[in-house]
Coordinates of C-alpha atoms in Angstrom, one line a residue:
X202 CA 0.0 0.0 0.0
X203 CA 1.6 2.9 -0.7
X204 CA 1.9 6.1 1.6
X205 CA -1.4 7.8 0.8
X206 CA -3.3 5.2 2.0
X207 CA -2.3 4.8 5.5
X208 CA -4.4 6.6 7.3
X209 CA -4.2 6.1 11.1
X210 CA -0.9 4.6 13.1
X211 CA -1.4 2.8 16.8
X212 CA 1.2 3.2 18.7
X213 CA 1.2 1.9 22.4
X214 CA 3.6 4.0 24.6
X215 CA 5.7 2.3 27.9
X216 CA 7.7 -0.6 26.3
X217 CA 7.0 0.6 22.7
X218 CA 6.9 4.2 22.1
X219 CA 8.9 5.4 25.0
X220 CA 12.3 3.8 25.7
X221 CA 13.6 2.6 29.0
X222 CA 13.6 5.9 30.2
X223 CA 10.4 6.8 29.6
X224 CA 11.0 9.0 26.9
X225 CA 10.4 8.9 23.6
X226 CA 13.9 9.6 21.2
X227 CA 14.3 12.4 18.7
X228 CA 14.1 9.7 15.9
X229 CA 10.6 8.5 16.8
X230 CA 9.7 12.1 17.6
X231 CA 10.6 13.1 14.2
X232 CA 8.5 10.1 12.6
X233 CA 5.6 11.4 14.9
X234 CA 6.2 14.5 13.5
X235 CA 6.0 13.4 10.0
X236 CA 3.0 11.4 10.2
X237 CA 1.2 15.1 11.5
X238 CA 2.4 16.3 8.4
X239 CA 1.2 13.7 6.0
X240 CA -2.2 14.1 7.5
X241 CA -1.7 10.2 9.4
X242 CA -3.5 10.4 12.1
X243 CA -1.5 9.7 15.3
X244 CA -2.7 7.6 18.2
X245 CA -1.5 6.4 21.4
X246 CA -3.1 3.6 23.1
X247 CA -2.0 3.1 26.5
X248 CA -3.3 1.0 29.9
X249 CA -2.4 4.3 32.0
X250 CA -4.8 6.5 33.6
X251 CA -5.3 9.8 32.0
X252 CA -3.7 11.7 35.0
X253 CA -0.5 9.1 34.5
X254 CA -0.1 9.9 30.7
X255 CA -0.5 13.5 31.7
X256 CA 2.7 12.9 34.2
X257 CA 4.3 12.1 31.1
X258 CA 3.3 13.7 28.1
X259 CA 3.5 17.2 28.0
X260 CA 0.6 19.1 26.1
X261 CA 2.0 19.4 22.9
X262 CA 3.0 16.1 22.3
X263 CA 2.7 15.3 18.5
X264 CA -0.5 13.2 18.6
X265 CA -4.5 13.5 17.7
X266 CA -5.8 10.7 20.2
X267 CA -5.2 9.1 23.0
X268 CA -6.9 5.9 24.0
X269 CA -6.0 5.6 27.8
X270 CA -6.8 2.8 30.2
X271 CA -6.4 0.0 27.6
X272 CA -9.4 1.8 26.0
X273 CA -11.7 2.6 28.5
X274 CA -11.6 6.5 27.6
X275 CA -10.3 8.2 24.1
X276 CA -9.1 11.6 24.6
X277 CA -8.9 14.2 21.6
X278 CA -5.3 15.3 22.2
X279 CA -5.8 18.4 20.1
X280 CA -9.1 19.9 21.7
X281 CA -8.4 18.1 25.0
X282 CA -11.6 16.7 25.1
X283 CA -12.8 13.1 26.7
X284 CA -14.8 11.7 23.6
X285 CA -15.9 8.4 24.7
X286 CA -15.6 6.0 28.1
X287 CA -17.0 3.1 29.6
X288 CA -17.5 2.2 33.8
X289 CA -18.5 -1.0 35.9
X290 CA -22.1 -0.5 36.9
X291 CA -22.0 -1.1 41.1
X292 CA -23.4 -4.4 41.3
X293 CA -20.9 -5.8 38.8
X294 CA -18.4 -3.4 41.2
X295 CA -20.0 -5.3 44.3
X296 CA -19.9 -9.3 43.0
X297 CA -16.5 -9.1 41.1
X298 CA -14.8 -7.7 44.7
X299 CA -16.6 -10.7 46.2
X300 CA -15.1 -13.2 44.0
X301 CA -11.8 -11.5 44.5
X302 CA -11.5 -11.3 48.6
X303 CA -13.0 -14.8 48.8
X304 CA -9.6 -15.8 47.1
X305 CA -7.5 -13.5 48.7
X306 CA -6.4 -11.5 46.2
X307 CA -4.8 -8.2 46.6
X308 CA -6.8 -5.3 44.3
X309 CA -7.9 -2.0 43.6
X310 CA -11.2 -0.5 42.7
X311 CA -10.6 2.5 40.3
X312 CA -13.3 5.3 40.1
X313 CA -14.6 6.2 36.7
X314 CA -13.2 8.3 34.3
X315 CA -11.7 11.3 34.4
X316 CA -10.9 10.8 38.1
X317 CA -9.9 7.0 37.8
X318 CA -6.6 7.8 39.1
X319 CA -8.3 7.2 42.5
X320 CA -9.0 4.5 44.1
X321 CA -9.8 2.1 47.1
X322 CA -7.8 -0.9 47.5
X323 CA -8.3 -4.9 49.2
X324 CA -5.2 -6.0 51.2
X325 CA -4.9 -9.9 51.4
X326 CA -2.0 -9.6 54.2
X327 CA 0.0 -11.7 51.6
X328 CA 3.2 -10.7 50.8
X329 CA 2.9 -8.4 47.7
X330 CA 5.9 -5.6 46.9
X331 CA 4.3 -4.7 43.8
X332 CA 1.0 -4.1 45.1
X333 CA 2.4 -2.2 47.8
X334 CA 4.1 -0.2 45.2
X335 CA 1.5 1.1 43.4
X336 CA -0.5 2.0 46.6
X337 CA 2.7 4.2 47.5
X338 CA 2.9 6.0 44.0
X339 CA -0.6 7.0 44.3
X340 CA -1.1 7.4 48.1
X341 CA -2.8 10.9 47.9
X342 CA -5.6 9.4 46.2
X343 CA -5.7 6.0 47.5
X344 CA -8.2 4.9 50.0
X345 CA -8.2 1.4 52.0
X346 CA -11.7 -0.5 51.9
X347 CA -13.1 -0.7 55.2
X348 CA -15.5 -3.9 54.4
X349 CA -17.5 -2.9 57.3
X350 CA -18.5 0.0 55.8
X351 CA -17.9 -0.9 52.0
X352 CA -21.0 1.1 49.8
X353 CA -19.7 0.1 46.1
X354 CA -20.2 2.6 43.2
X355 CA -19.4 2.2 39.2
X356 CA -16.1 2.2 38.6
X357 CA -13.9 2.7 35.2
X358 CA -12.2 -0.7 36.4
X359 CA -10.3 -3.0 39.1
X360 CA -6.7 -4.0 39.2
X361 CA -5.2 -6.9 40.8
X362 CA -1.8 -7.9 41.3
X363 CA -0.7 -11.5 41.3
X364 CA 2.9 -12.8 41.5
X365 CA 4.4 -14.3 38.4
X366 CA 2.3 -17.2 38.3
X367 CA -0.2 -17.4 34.9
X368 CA -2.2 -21.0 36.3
X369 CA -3.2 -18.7 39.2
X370 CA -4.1 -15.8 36.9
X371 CA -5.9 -18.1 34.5
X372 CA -7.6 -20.2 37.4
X373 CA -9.4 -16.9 39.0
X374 CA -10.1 -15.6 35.1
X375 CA -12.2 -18.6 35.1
X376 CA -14.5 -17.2 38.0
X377 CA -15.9 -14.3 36.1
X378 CA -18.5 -14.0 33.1
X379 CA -19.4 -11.3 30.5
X380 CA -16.1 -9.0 31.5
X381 CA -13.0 -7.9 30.1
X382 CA -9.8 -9.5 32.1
X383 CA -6.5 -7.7 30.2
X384 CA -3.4 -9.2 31.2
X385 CA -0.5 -6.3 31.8
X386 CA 3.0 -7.1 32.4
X387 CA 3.5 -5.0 35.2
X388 CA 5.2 -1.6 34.5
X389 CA 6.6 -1.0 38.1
X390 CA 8.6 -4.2 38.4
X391 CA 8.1 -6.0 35.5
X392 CA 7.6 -9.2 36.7
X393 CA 3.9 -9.6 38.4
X394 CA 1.0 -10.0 36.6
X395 CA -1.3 -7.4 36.6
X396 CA -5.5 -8.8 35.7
X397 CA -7.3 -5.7 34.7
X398 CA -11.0 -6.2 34.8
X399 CA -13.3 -3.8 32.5
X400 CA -16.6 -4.3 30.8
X401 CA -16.9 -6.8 28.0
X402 CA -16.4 -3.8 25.3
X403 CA -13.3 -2.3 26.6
X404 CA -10.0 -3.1 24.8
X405 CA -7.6 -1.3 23.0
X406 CA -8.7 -3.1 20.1
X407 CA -12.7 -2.4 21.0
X408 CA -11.4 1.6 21.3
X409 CA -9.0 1.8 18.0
X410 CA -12.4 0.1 16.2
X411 CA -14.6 2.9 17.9
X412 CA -12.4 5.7 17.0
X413 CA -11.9 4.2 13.2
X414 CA -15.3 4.6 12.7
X415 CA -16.1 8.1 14.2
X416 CA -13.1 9.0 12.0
X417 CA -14.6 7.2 8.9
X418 CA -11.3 5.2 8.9
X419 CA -11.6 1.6 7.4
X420 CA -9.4 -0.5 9.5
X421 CA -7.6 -2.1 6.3
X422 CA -5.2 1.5 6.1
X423 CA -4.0 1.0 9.7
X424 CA -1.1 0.0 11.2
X425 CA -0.3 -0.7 14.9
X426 CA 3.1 -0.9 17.1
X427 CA 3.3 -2.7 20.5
X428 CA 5.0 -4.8 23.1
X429 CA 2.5 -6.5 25.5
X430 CA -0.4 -9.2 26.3
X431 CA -2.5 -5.9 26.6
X432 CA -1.7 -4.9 22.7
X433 CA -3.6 -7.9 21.7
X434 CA -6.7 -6.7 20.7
X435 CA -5.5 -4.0 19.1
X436 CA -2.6 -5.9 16.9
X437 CA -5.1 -8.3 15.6
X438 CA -7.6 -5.4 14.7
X439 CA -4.9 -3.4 12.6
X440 CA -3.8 -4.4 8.7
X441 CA -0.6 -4.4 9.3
X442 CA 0.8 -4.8 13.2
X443 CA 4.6 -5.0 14.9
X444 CA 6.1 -6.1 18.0
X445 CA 9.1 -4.5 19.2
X446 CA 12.0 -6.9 19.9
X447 CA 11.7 -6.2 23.6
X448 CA 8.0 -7.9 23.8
X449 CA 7.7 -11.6 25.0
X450 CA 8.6 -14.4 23.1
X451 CA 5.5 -15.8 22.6
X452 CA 4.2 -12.4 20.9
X453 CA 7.4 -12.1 19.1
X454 CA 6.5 -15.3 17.5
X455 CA 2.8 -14.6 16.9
X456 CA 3.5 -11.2 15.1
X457 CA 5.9 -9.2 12.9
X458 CA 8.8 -7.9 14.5
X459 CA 10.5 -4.4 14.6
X460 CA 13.6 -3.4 16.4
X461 CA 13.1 -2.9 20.5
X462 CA 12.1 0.5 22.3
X463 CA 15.6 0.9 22.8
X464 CA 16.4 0.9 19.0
X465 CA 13.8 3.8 17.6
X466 CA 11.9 0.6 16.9
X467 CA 8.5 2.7 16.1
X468 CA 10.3 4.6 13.4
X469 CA 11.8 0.8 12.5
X470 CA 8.0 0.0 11.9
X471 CA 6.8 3.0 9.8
X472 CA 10.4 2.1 7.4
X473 CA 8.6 -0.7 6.3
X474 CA 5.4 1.5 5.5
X475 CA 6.7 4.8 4.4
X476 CA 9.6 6.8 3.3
X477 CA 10.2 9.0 6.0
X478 CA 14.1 8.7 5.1

């Protein structure tokens, strides 16, 4: 296909866009650049929180949209505006906490957007350094549930933390019906699994389809760039899709490579697509 067709890039950003330093280079900043100026619509789709990305990304950045907590909200970048997002109604809230204190699981119940950067959180009392972690980066807006006095409300989502063990992981998926479980890699330590639990039609694939078609933008001139279990949806919904070098084997064997975060491996993926050189 040749330039003038593409019409949207994907990019996720921690692992993919940004390198190790949470920065993206001048390289793939020049690429993002170019795209702007070829009329390619630019989009990040990330599992932070608006108020993370906003830590991060200064208001200028060169996009058009963000899709932020793995696609529950889509932000237009340019007219800072929330266009679309999605919540837990409180008596999913109320029976997917059950299922996860009756297993002793350590989570967090985030409010809905644009404030779900708070949030109240289960303690299991077993030994959990990432959990802890998180708690501590967010501790002006985190709230311990008192289950004595526990009154649930919607919620944009919850977040649990298990240890590096997938059979656990995949034996409590099995408890839940009609929601969306997202599998993270998680960011702090890279190590423990992190089950992120939305509604059914939250994804970053479910969001990059949404935004498509409010753009009029048929998903066979799109291409998408990430590194995790949580890029899933959205690699599979794209034409053409690539995994930077630094993703997990078994995605690095399921989809086309491009060179790691550490390597300008965005710009590595658009090479193959366009001449920006």
């Amino acid at each position: 296909m040749s330039m003038q067709e593409w019409q949207m890039v994907i990019t996720d950003l921690d692992g993919t866009l940004f390198n190790n330093n949470h920065e993206a280079s001048l390289t793939d900043m020049k690429s993002l650049y170019w795209l702007g100026e070829n009329n390619i619509i630019r989009v990040i789709a990330t599992g932070r929180n608006f108020f993370s990305v906003s830590r991060v990304l200064k208001e200028n950045f060169p996009i058009d949209y963000l899709i932020f907590s793995s696609g529950a909200g889509v932000y237009d970048w340019k007219k800072k505006k929330l266009i679309h997002s999605q919540f837990l109604p409180n008596n999913e809230v109320e029976q997917i906490s059950k299922i996860l204190i009756n297993h002793q699981i350590d989570f967090m119940i985030h409010a809905m957007i644009p404030e779900n950067h708070k949030f109240i959180y289960f303690r299991s009392g077993n030994l959990n350094s990432d959990f802890e972690e998180r708690i501590k980066i967010y501790k002006d807006f985190a709230i311990e549930l008192d289950k004595s006095k526990i009154q649930y409300e919607h919620a944009c989502q919850f977040l649990a933390v298990f240890p590096n063990d997938i059979n656990l992981f995949d034996e409590i998926s099995t408890k839940f019906k009609d929601i969306k479980i997202i599998r993270t890699t998680s960011p702090l330590n890279g190590d423990s699994i992190w089950m992120e639990i939305f509604p059914v039609t939250v994804s970053k694939g479910h969001a990059v389809d949404w935004l498509c078609k409010k753009l009029n933008v048929d998903s066979s001139k799109t291409i998408s760039i990430g590194n995790d279990y949580n890029d899933i949806d959205m690699l599979e919904y794209t034409a053409k899709k690539y995994v930077v070098s630094n993703a997990p084997e078994d995605l690095k064997n399921r989809f086309p490579l491009c060179k790691s975060n550490q390597e300008n491996g965005f710009t590595d993926a658009l090479d193959l697509n366009f001449d920006i050189h």
